[in-house]
PDB file of C-alpha atoms in Angstrom:
ATOM      1  CA  MET A   1      48.528  -4.316 -66.892  1.00  0.00           C
ATOM      2  CA  LEU A   2      47.245  -1.988 -68.967  1.00  0.00           C
ATOM      3  CA  SER A   3      47.820   1.047 -66.716  1.00  0.00           C
ATOM      4  CA  LEU A   4      51.554   0.781 -66.947  1.00  0.00           C
ATOM      5  CA  LEU A   5      51.250  -0.360 -70.952  1.00  0.00           C
ATOM      6  CA  VAL A   6      49.604   2.401 -71.931  1.00  0.00           C
ATOM      7  CA  ALA A   7      51.985   5.269 -69.073  1.00  0.00           C
ATOM      8  CA  SER A   8      54.470   3.480 -71.492  1.00  0.00           C
ATOM      9  CA  MET A   9      53.099   4.149 -74.739  1.00  0.00           C
ATOM     10  CA  GLU A  10      52.415   7.918 -73.931  1.00  0.00           C
ATOM     11  CA  LEU A  11      55.403   8.324 -72.186  1.00  0.00           C
ATOM     12  CA  LEU A  12      56.674   7.413 -76.280  1.00  0.00           C
ATOM     13  CA  PHE A  13      54.321  10.535 -77.553  1.00  0.00           C
ATOM     14  CA  LEU A  14      55.265  12.814 -75.123  1.00  0.00           C
ATOM     15  CA  VAL A  15      59.167  12.504 -75.199  1.00  0.00           C
ATOM     16  CA  ASN A  16      58.610  12.218 -79.529  1.00  0.00           C
ATOM     17  CA  LEU A  17      56.225  15.577 -78.927  1.00  0.00           C
ATOM     18  CA  LEU A  18      59.674  17.085 -76.738  1.00  0.00           C
ATOM     19  CA  ILE A  19      61.741  16.222 -79.722  1.00  0.00           C
ATOM     20  CA  PHE A  20      60.643  16.521 -82.777  1.00  0.00           C
ATOM     21  CA  ALA A  21      57.807  18.954 -81.931  1.00  0.00           C
ATOM     22  CA  GLU A  22      57.970  22.288 -83.142  1.00  0.00           C
ATOM     23  CA  LYS A  23      57.967  24.361 -79.186  1.00  0.00           C
ATOM     24  CA  ASN A  24      55.437  27.076 -79.003  1.00  0.00           C
ATOM     25  CA  LYS A  25      52.246  27.524 -76.384  1.00  0.00           C
ATOM     26  CA  LEU A  26      49.955  25.402 -77.796  1.00  0.00           C
ATOM     27  CA  ASN A  27      51.927  22.358 -78.348  1.00  0.00           C
ATOM     28  CA  LEU A  28      52.699  22.670 -74.463  1.00  0.00           C
ATOM     29  CA  ILE A  29      49.448  21.869 -73.362  1.00  0.00           C
ATOM     30  CA  ALA A  30      49.447  19.538 -75.964  1.00  0.00           C
ATOM     31  CA  GLU A  31      52.830  18.103 -73.920  1.00  0.00           C
ATOM     32  CA  LEU A  32      50.748  18.753 -70.675  1.00  0.00           C
ATOM     33  CA  LEU A  33      47.332  16.960 -71.537  1.00  0.00           C
ATOM     34  CA  ILE A  34      49.453  13.591 -72.431  1.00  0.00           C
ATOM     35  CA  PHE A  35      51.370  13.918 -69.384  1.00  0.00           C
ATOM     36  CA  ILE A  36      48.840  14.234 -67.158  1.00  0.00           C
ATOM     37  CA  LEU A  37      47.128  11.421 -68.263  1.00  0.00           C
ATOM     38  CA  MET A  38      50.576   9.265 -68.424  1.00  0.00           C
ATOM     39  CA  LEU A  39      50.928  10.398 -64.739  1.00  0.00           C
ATOM     40  CA  TYR A  40      47.548   9.258 -63.731  1.00  0.00           C
ATOM     41  CA  GLN A  41      48.425   5.809 -65.477  1.00  0.00           C
ATOM     42  CA  PHE A  42      51.551   5.309 -64.111  1.00  0.00           C
ATOM     43  CA  LEU A  43      49.406   6.218 -60.784  1.00  0.00           C
ATOM     44  CA  GLU A  44      46.685   3.722 -61.357  1.00  0.00           C
ATOM     45  CA  PHE A  45      49.911   1.143 -61.824  1.00  0.00           C
ATOM     46  CA  ILE A  46      50.635   1.602 -58.382  1.00  0.00           C
ATOM     47  CA  ILE A  47      47.638   1.554 -56.589  1.00  0.00           C
ATOM     48  CA  CYS A  48      46.411  -1.507 -58.128  1.00  0.00           C
ATOM     49  CA  ARG A  49      50.334  -2.995 -58.345  1.00  0.00           C
ATOM     50  CA  THR A  50      50.444  -3.020 -54.821  1.00  0.00           C
ATOM     51  CA  GLY A  51      47.556  -3.346 -53.536  1.00  0.00           C
ATOM     52  CA  THR A  52      47.453  -0.370 -51.889  1.00  0.00           C
ATOM     53  CA  ASN A  53      44.976   1.428 -50.693  1.00  0.00           C
ATOM     54  CA  ASN A  54      46.564   4.323 -49.592  1.00  0.00           C
ATOM     55  CA  SER A  55      44.398   6.844 -50.041  1.00  0.00           C
ATOM     56  CA  TRP A  56      46.854  10.002 -49.884  1.00  0.00           C
ATOM     57  CA  ILE A  57      48.389   7.825 -53.737  1.00  0.00           C
ATOM     58  CA  ILE A  58      44.352   7.824 -55.002  1.00  0.00           C
ATOM     59  CA  TYR A  59      43.635  11.178 -53.944  1.00  0.00           C
ATOM     60  CA  ILE A  60      46.961  12.558 -56.074  1.00  0.00           C
ATOM     61  CA  ALA A  61      45.113  10.415 -58.655  1.00  0.00           C
ATOM     62  CA  PHE A  62      42.141  11.810 -58.440  1.00  0.00           C
ATOM     63  CA  SER A  63      43.706  15.446 -58.251  1.00  0.00           C
ATOM     64  CA  VAL A  64      45.725  15.161 -61.291  1.00  0.00           C
ATOM     65  CA  ILE A  65      43.439  13.877 -63.478  1.00  0.00           C
ATOM     66  CA  ALA A  66      40.783  16.733 -62.493  1.00  0.00           C
ATOM     67  CA  PHE A  67      43.365  19.146 -63.931  1.00  0.00           C
ATOM     68  CA  LEU A  68      42.885  17.358 -67.684  1.00  0.00           C
ATOM     69  CA  PRO A  69      39.492  18.647 -68.840  1.00  0.00           C
ATOM     70  CA  PRO A  70      39.813  22.615 -68.326  1.00  0.00           C
ATOM     71  CA  LEU A  71      42.899  22.013 -69.853  1.00  0.00           C
ATOM     72  CA  ALA A  72      41.913  20.436 -72.663  1.00  0.00           C
ATOM     73  CA  LEU A  73      39.469  23.257 -73.036  1.00  0.00           C
ATOM     74  CA  LEU A  74      42.331  25.875 -73.065  1.00  0.00           C
ATOM     75  CA  PHE A  75      43.665  23.763 -76.210  1.00  0.00           C
ATOM     76  CA  VAL A  76      40.042  23.539 -77.949  1.00  0.00           C
ATOM     77  CA  LEU A  77      40.075  27.448 -77.395  1.00  0.00           C
ATOM     78  CA  LYS A  78      43.725  28.143 -77.750  1.00  0.00           C
ATOM     79  CA  ILE A  79      42.905  26.552 -81.346  1.00  0.00           C
ATOM     80  CA  LYS A  80      40.265  28.740 -81.752  1.00  0.00           C
ATOM     81  CA  GLY A  81      42.592  32.001 -81.715  1.00  0.00           C
ATOM     82  CA  PHE A  82      40.658  32.546 -78.400  1.00  0.00           C
ATOM     83  CA  LYS A  83      41.924  35.235 -76.160  1.00  0.00           C
ATOM     84  CA  SER A  84      41.305  36.010 -73.322  1.00  0.00           C
ATOM     85  CA  LYS A  85      42.453  37.091 -69.044  1.00  0.00           C
ATOM     86  CA  PHE A  86      39.353  34.654 -68.084  1.00  0.00           C
ATOM     87  CA  PHE A  87      40.828  32.143 -68.737  1.00  0.00           C
ATOM     88  CA  LYS A  88      42.659  31.155 -65.315  1.00  0.00           C
ATOM     89  CA  LEU A  89      38.505  30.690 -64.589  1.00  0.00           C
ATOM     90  CA  ILE A  90      38.031  27.429 -65.613  1.00  0.00           C
ATOM     91  CA  PHE A  91      41.235  26.274 -63.511  1.00  0.00           C
ATOM     92  CA  LEU A  92      39.124  26.610 -59.993  1.00  0.00           C
ATOM     93  CA  PRO A  93      37.101  23.549 -60.073  1.00  0.00           C
ATOM     94  CA  PRO A  94      39.632  21.352 -59.699  1.00  0.00           C
ATOM     95  CA  LEU A  95      41.618  23.359 -57.889  1.00  0.00           C
ATOM     96  CA  PHE A  96      38.919  23.748 -55.276  1.00  0.00           C
ATOM     97  CA  PHE A  97      38.581  19.984 -55.260  1.00  0.00           C
ATOM     98  CA  THR A  98      42.611  19.453 -54.873  1.00  0.00           C
ATOM     99  CA  ILE A  99      42.185  21.894 -51.306  1.00  0.00           C
ATOM    100  CA  PHE A 100      38.520  20.454 -50.710  1.00  0.00           C
ATOM    101  CA  TYR A 101      39.299  16.712 -51.411  1.00  0.00           C
ATOM    102  CA  LEU A 102      42.744  17.180 -49.245  1.00  0.00           C
ATOM    103  CA  PHE A 103      40.219  17.292 -45.513  1.00  0.00           C
ATOM    104  CA  GLN A 104      38.256  14.229 -47.177  1.00  0.00           C
ATOM    105  CA  ILE A 105      41.597  11.941 -47.656  1.00  0.00           C
ATOM    106  CA  ASN A 106      40.008   9.554 -45.887  1.00  0.00           C
ATOM    107  CA  ASP A 107      37.436   9.314 -47.543  1.00  0.00           C
ATOM    108  CA  PHE A 108      39.267   7.949 -50.645  1.00  0.00           C
ATOM    109  CA  HIS A 109      39.397   3.338 -51.091  1.00  0.00           C
ATOM    110  CA  LEU A 110      40.501   1.440 -53.712  1.00  0.00           C
ATOM    111  CA  ILE A 111      37.242  -0.674 -54.376  1.00  0.00           C
ATOM    112  CA  GLU A 112      38.671  -3.250 -57.452  1.00  0.00           C
ATOM    113  CA  CYS A 113      41.307  -3.744 -59.237  1.00  0.00           C
ATOM    114  CA  THR A 114      41.444  -5.462 -62.853  1.00  0.00           C
ATOM    115  CA  SER A 115      43.122  -5.573 -65.907  1.00  0.00           C
ATOM    116  CA  PHE A 116      41.598  -3.172 -67.529  1.00  0.00           C
ATOM    117  CA  TYR A 117      39.292  -0.330 -65.060  1.00  0.00           C
ATOM    118  CA  SER A 118      40.178   0.320 -61.221  1.00  0.00           C
ATOM    119  CA  ILE A 119      37.222   1.147 -59.177  1.00  0.00           C
ATOM    120  CA  TYR A 120      37.370   3.519 -56.328  1.00  0.00           C
ATOM    121  CA  GLN A 121      35.473   4.746 -53.111  1.00  0.00           C
ATOM    122  CA  TYR A 122      35.547   8.889 -53.238  1.00  0.00           C
ATOM    123  CA  PRO A 123      33.243  11.755 -51.948  1.00  0.00           C
ATOM    124  CA  TYR A 124      30.579  14.182 -54.057  1.00  0.00           C
ATOM    125  CA  GLY A 125      31.514  11.669 -57.197  1.00  0.00           C
ATOM    126  CA  ASN A 126      28.444  13.440 -58.538  1.00  0.00           C
ATOM    127  CA  LEU A 127      29.782  16.715 -58.091  1.00  0.00           C
ATOM    128  CA  TYR A 128      32.935  15.441 -59.382  1.00  0.00           C
ATOM    129  CA  GLY A 129      32.332  14.465 -62.432  1.00  0.00           C
ATOM    130  CA  PHE A 130      29.868  17.565 -62.668  1.00  0.00           C
ATOM    131  CA  PHE A 131      33.072  19.592 -63.161  1.00  0.00           C
ATOM    132  CA  TYR A 132      34.666  16.966 -65.029  1.00  0.00           C
ATOM    133  CA  TYR A 133      32.198  16.078 -68.273  1.00  0.00           C
ATOM    134  CA  VAL A 134      31.354  20.280 -68.466  1.00  0.00           C
ATOM    135  CA  PRO A 135      34.085  21.479 -70.092  1.00  0.00           C
ATOM    136  CA  ILE A 136      34.643  18.517 -72.632  1.00  0.00           C
ATOM    137  CA  ILE A 137      31.085  19.163 -73.750  1.00  0.00           C
ATOM    138  CA  ALA A 138      31.868  22.276 -74.171  1.00  0.00           C
ATOM    139  CA  SER A 139      35.819  21.254 -76.060  1.00  0.00           C
ATOM    140  CA  ILE A 140      33.197  19.167 -78.477  1.00  0.00           C
ATOM    141  CA  ILE A 141      30.798  21.871 -79.067  1.00  0.00           C
ATOM    142  CA  PHE A 142      33.637  24.535 -80.413  1.00  0.00           C
ATOM    143  CA  LEU A 143      35.734  21.934 -82.086  1.00  0.00           C
ATOM    144  CA  ILE A 144      32.091  21.211 -84.816  1.00  0.00           C
ATOM    145  CA  ASN A 145      31.975  25.225 -84.518  1.00  0.00           C
ATOM    146  CA  GLU A 146      35.197  24.976 -85.398  1.00  0.00           C
ATOM    147  CA  ILE A 147      35.550  21.816 -88.288  1.00  0.00           C
ATOM    148  CA  LEU A 148      32.451  23.309 -89.424  1.00  0.00           C
ATOM    149  CA  LYS A 149      34.648  26.233 -90.873  1.00  0.00           C
ATOM    150  CA  ASN A 150      38.531  24.802 -90.756  1.00  0.00           C
ATOM    151  CA  ARG A 151      38.323  21.069 -92.054  1.00  0.00           C
ATOM    152  CA  LYS A 152      41.799  20.302 -91.320  1.00  0.00           C
ATOM    153  CA  ILE A 153      42.146  16.773 -90.730  1.00  0.00           C
ATOM    154  CA  GLU A 154      44.159  17.424 -87.001  1.00  0.00           C
ATOM    155  CA  ILE A 155      42.085  19.285 -86.004  1.00  0.00           C
ATOM    156  CA  ILE A 156      38.894  15.946 -87.111  1.00  0.00           C
ATOM    157  CA  ALA A 157      41.673  14.511 -85.079  1.00  0.00           C
ATOM    158  CA  VAL A 158      41.138  15.503 -82.148  1.00  0.00           C
ATOM    159  CA  LEU A 159      37.264  15.707 -82.458  1.00  0.00           C
ATOM    160  CA  ILE A 160      37.405  12.283 -82.405  1.00  0.00           C
ATOM    161  CA  GLY A 161      39.235  11.920 -79.515  1.00  0.00           C
ATOM    162  CA  PHE A 162      37.259  14.428 -77.211  1.00  0.00           C
ATOM    163  CA  LEU A 163      33.624  11.808 -78.707  1.00  0.00           C
ATOM    164  CA  ILE A 164      36.034   8.698 -77.673  1.00  0.00           C
ATOM    165  CA  ILE A 165      36.768   9.451 -74.518  1.00  0.00           C
ATOM    166  CA  SER A 166      32.908  10.752 -74.403  1.00  0.00           C
ATOM    167  CA  PHE A 167      31.430   7.540 -75.470  1.00  0.00           C
ATOM    168  CA  PRO A 168      32.216   5.232 -72.105  1.00  0.00           C
ATOM    169  CA  VAL A 169      30.031   8.328 -70.003  1.00  0.00           C
ATOM    170  CA  LEU A 170      27.431   8.577 -72.497  1.00  0.00           C
ATOM    171  CA  LEU A 171      27.120   4.842 -72.088  1.00  0.00           C
ATOM    172  CA  ALA A 172      27.378   4.984 -68.631  1.00  0.00           C
ATOM    173  CA  PHE A 173      24.244   6.698 -67.548  1.00  0.00           C
ATOM    174  CA  ILE A 174      22.667   4.674 -70.666  1.00  0.00           C
ATOM    175  CA  LEU A 175      22.954   1.591 -68.624  1.00  0.00           C
ATOM    176  CA  LYS A 176      22.111   3.608 -65.575  1.00  0.00           C
ATOM    177  CA  MET A 177      19.175   4.291 -66.783  1.00  0.00           C
ATOM    178  CA  PHE A 178      17.886   0.087 -66.797  1.00  0.00           C
ATOM    179  CA  GLY A 179      19.987  -0.252 -63.037  1.00  0.00           C
ATOM    180  CA  ASP A 180      23.103  -1.279 -64.245  1.00  0.00           C
ATOM    181  CA  GLU A 181      25.969   0.916 -62.157  1.00  0.00           C
ATOM    182  CA  ARG A 182      28.691  -0.863 -62.728  1.00  0.00           C
ATOM    183  CA  LEU A 183      30.699   0.817 -65.460  1.00  0.00           C
ATOM    184  CA  ILE A 184      29.581   4.485 -64.138  1.00  0.00           C
ATOM    185  CA  THR A 185      31.675   3.263 -60.333  1.00  0.00           C
ATOM    186  CA  ALA A 186      34.397   2.717 -62.270  1.00  0.00           C
ATOM    187  CA  ILE A 187      34.463   5.576 -64.939  1.00  0.00           C
ATOM    188  CA  VAL A 188      37.227   7.541 -64.525  1.00  0.00           C
ATOM    189  CA  SER A 189      39.241   4.781 -65.148  1.00  0.00           C
ATOM    190  CA  VAL A 190      37.862   3.484 -67.987  1.00  0.00           C
ATOM    191  CA  THR A 191      37.733   7.194 -69.367  1.00  0.00           C
ATOM    192  CA  CYS A 192      41.627   7.559 -68.838  1.00  0.00           C
ATOM    193  CA  LYS A 193      42.112   4.067 -70.852  1.00  0.00           C
ATOM    194  CA  THR A 194      39.928   5.341 -73.690  1.00  0.00           C
ATOM    195  CA  ALA A 195      41.752   8.407 -73.305  1.00  0.00           C
ATOM    196  CA  PHE A 196      44.509   7.229 -74.900  1.00  0.00           C
ATOM    197  CA  LEU A 197      43.207   7.346 -78.531  1.00  0.00           C
ATOM    198  CA  PHE A 198      42.400  10.725 -77.354  1.00  0.00           C
ATOM    199  CA  ALA A 199      46.903  11.417 -76.608  1.00  0.00           C
ATOM    200  CA  LEU A 200      47.442   9.571 -79.480  1.00  0.00           C
ATOM    201  CA  ALA A 201      45.318  12.351 -81.478  1.00  0.00           C
ATOM    202  CA  ILE A 202      47.376  15.020 -79.333  1.00  0.00           C
ATOM    203  CA  PHE A 203      49.855  13.954 -80.659  1.00  0.00           C
ATOM    204  CA  TYR A 204      49.315  13.798 -83.850  1.00  0.00           C
ATOM    205  CA  PHE A 205      48.119  17.487 -84.063  1.00  0.00           C
ATOM    206  CA  ALA A 206      51.259  18.497 -82.028  1.00  0.00           C
ATOM    207  CA  LEU A 207      53.368  17.507 -84.165  1.00  0.00           C
ATOM    208  CA  THR A 208      51.827  18.732 -87.299  1.00  0.00           C
ATOM    209  CA  ASN A 209      51.352  22.274 -85.669  1.00  0.00           C
ATOM    210  CA  LYS A 210      53.971  24.052 -87.165  1.00  0.00           C
ATOM    211  CA  THR A 211      52.344  27.771 -87.856  1.00  0.00           C
ATOM    212  CA  LYS A 212      54.247  29.282 -84.828  1.00  0.00           C
ATOM    213  CA  LYS A 213      52.917  32.774 -85.700  1.00  0.00           C
ATOM    214  CA  GLU A 214      49.732  31.536 -84.731  1.00  0.00           C
ATOM    215  CA  ASN A 215      49.274  29.919 -81.571  1.00  0.00           C
ATOM    216  CA  GLU A 216      51.275  32.601 -79.885  1.00  0.00           C
TER     217      GLU A 216
END
């Protein structure tokens, strides 16, 4: 299944970073991003492979991936060199959903699994999606601003990674406007599949990021 293949590739990225990448805070965030993506893909593989409708596993998968956007935004802010004691506030939305969804676990259901994506039923999907994609949009804006000043290839690669994971979302909303809601019902799974290329961009950045003094 594609989920297991993607998880395996992301595991290879992670192992290589742990061995070869310089140890600094920015690279640590990159490793956490790839770990989150890998863990989600592995959980999706377990859900689909076993055919389980265990709401707990689906809840864990959604809780895990909810932390990806704010962590990605933190990654971008550190690339730009921003420093603030308020950075931790960007993790409040995923923390809220993790706690709130704990009381809604019975509302998580597997609807369909295919070789390429999975469709889930989960509560307050529109609200979850809003808080999920706002940090991604903010990250893209910050990266574009940074690239205008600093055209490093590794930063451009990260921007391309963000744009790739944003494309399915944009396409899903366009299709929804024309009455086709199938993609938007599978958007979390589809986005995390395309996020393999985002993981590749983050992997490349971390391998080339050797300016410890600037990042710490």
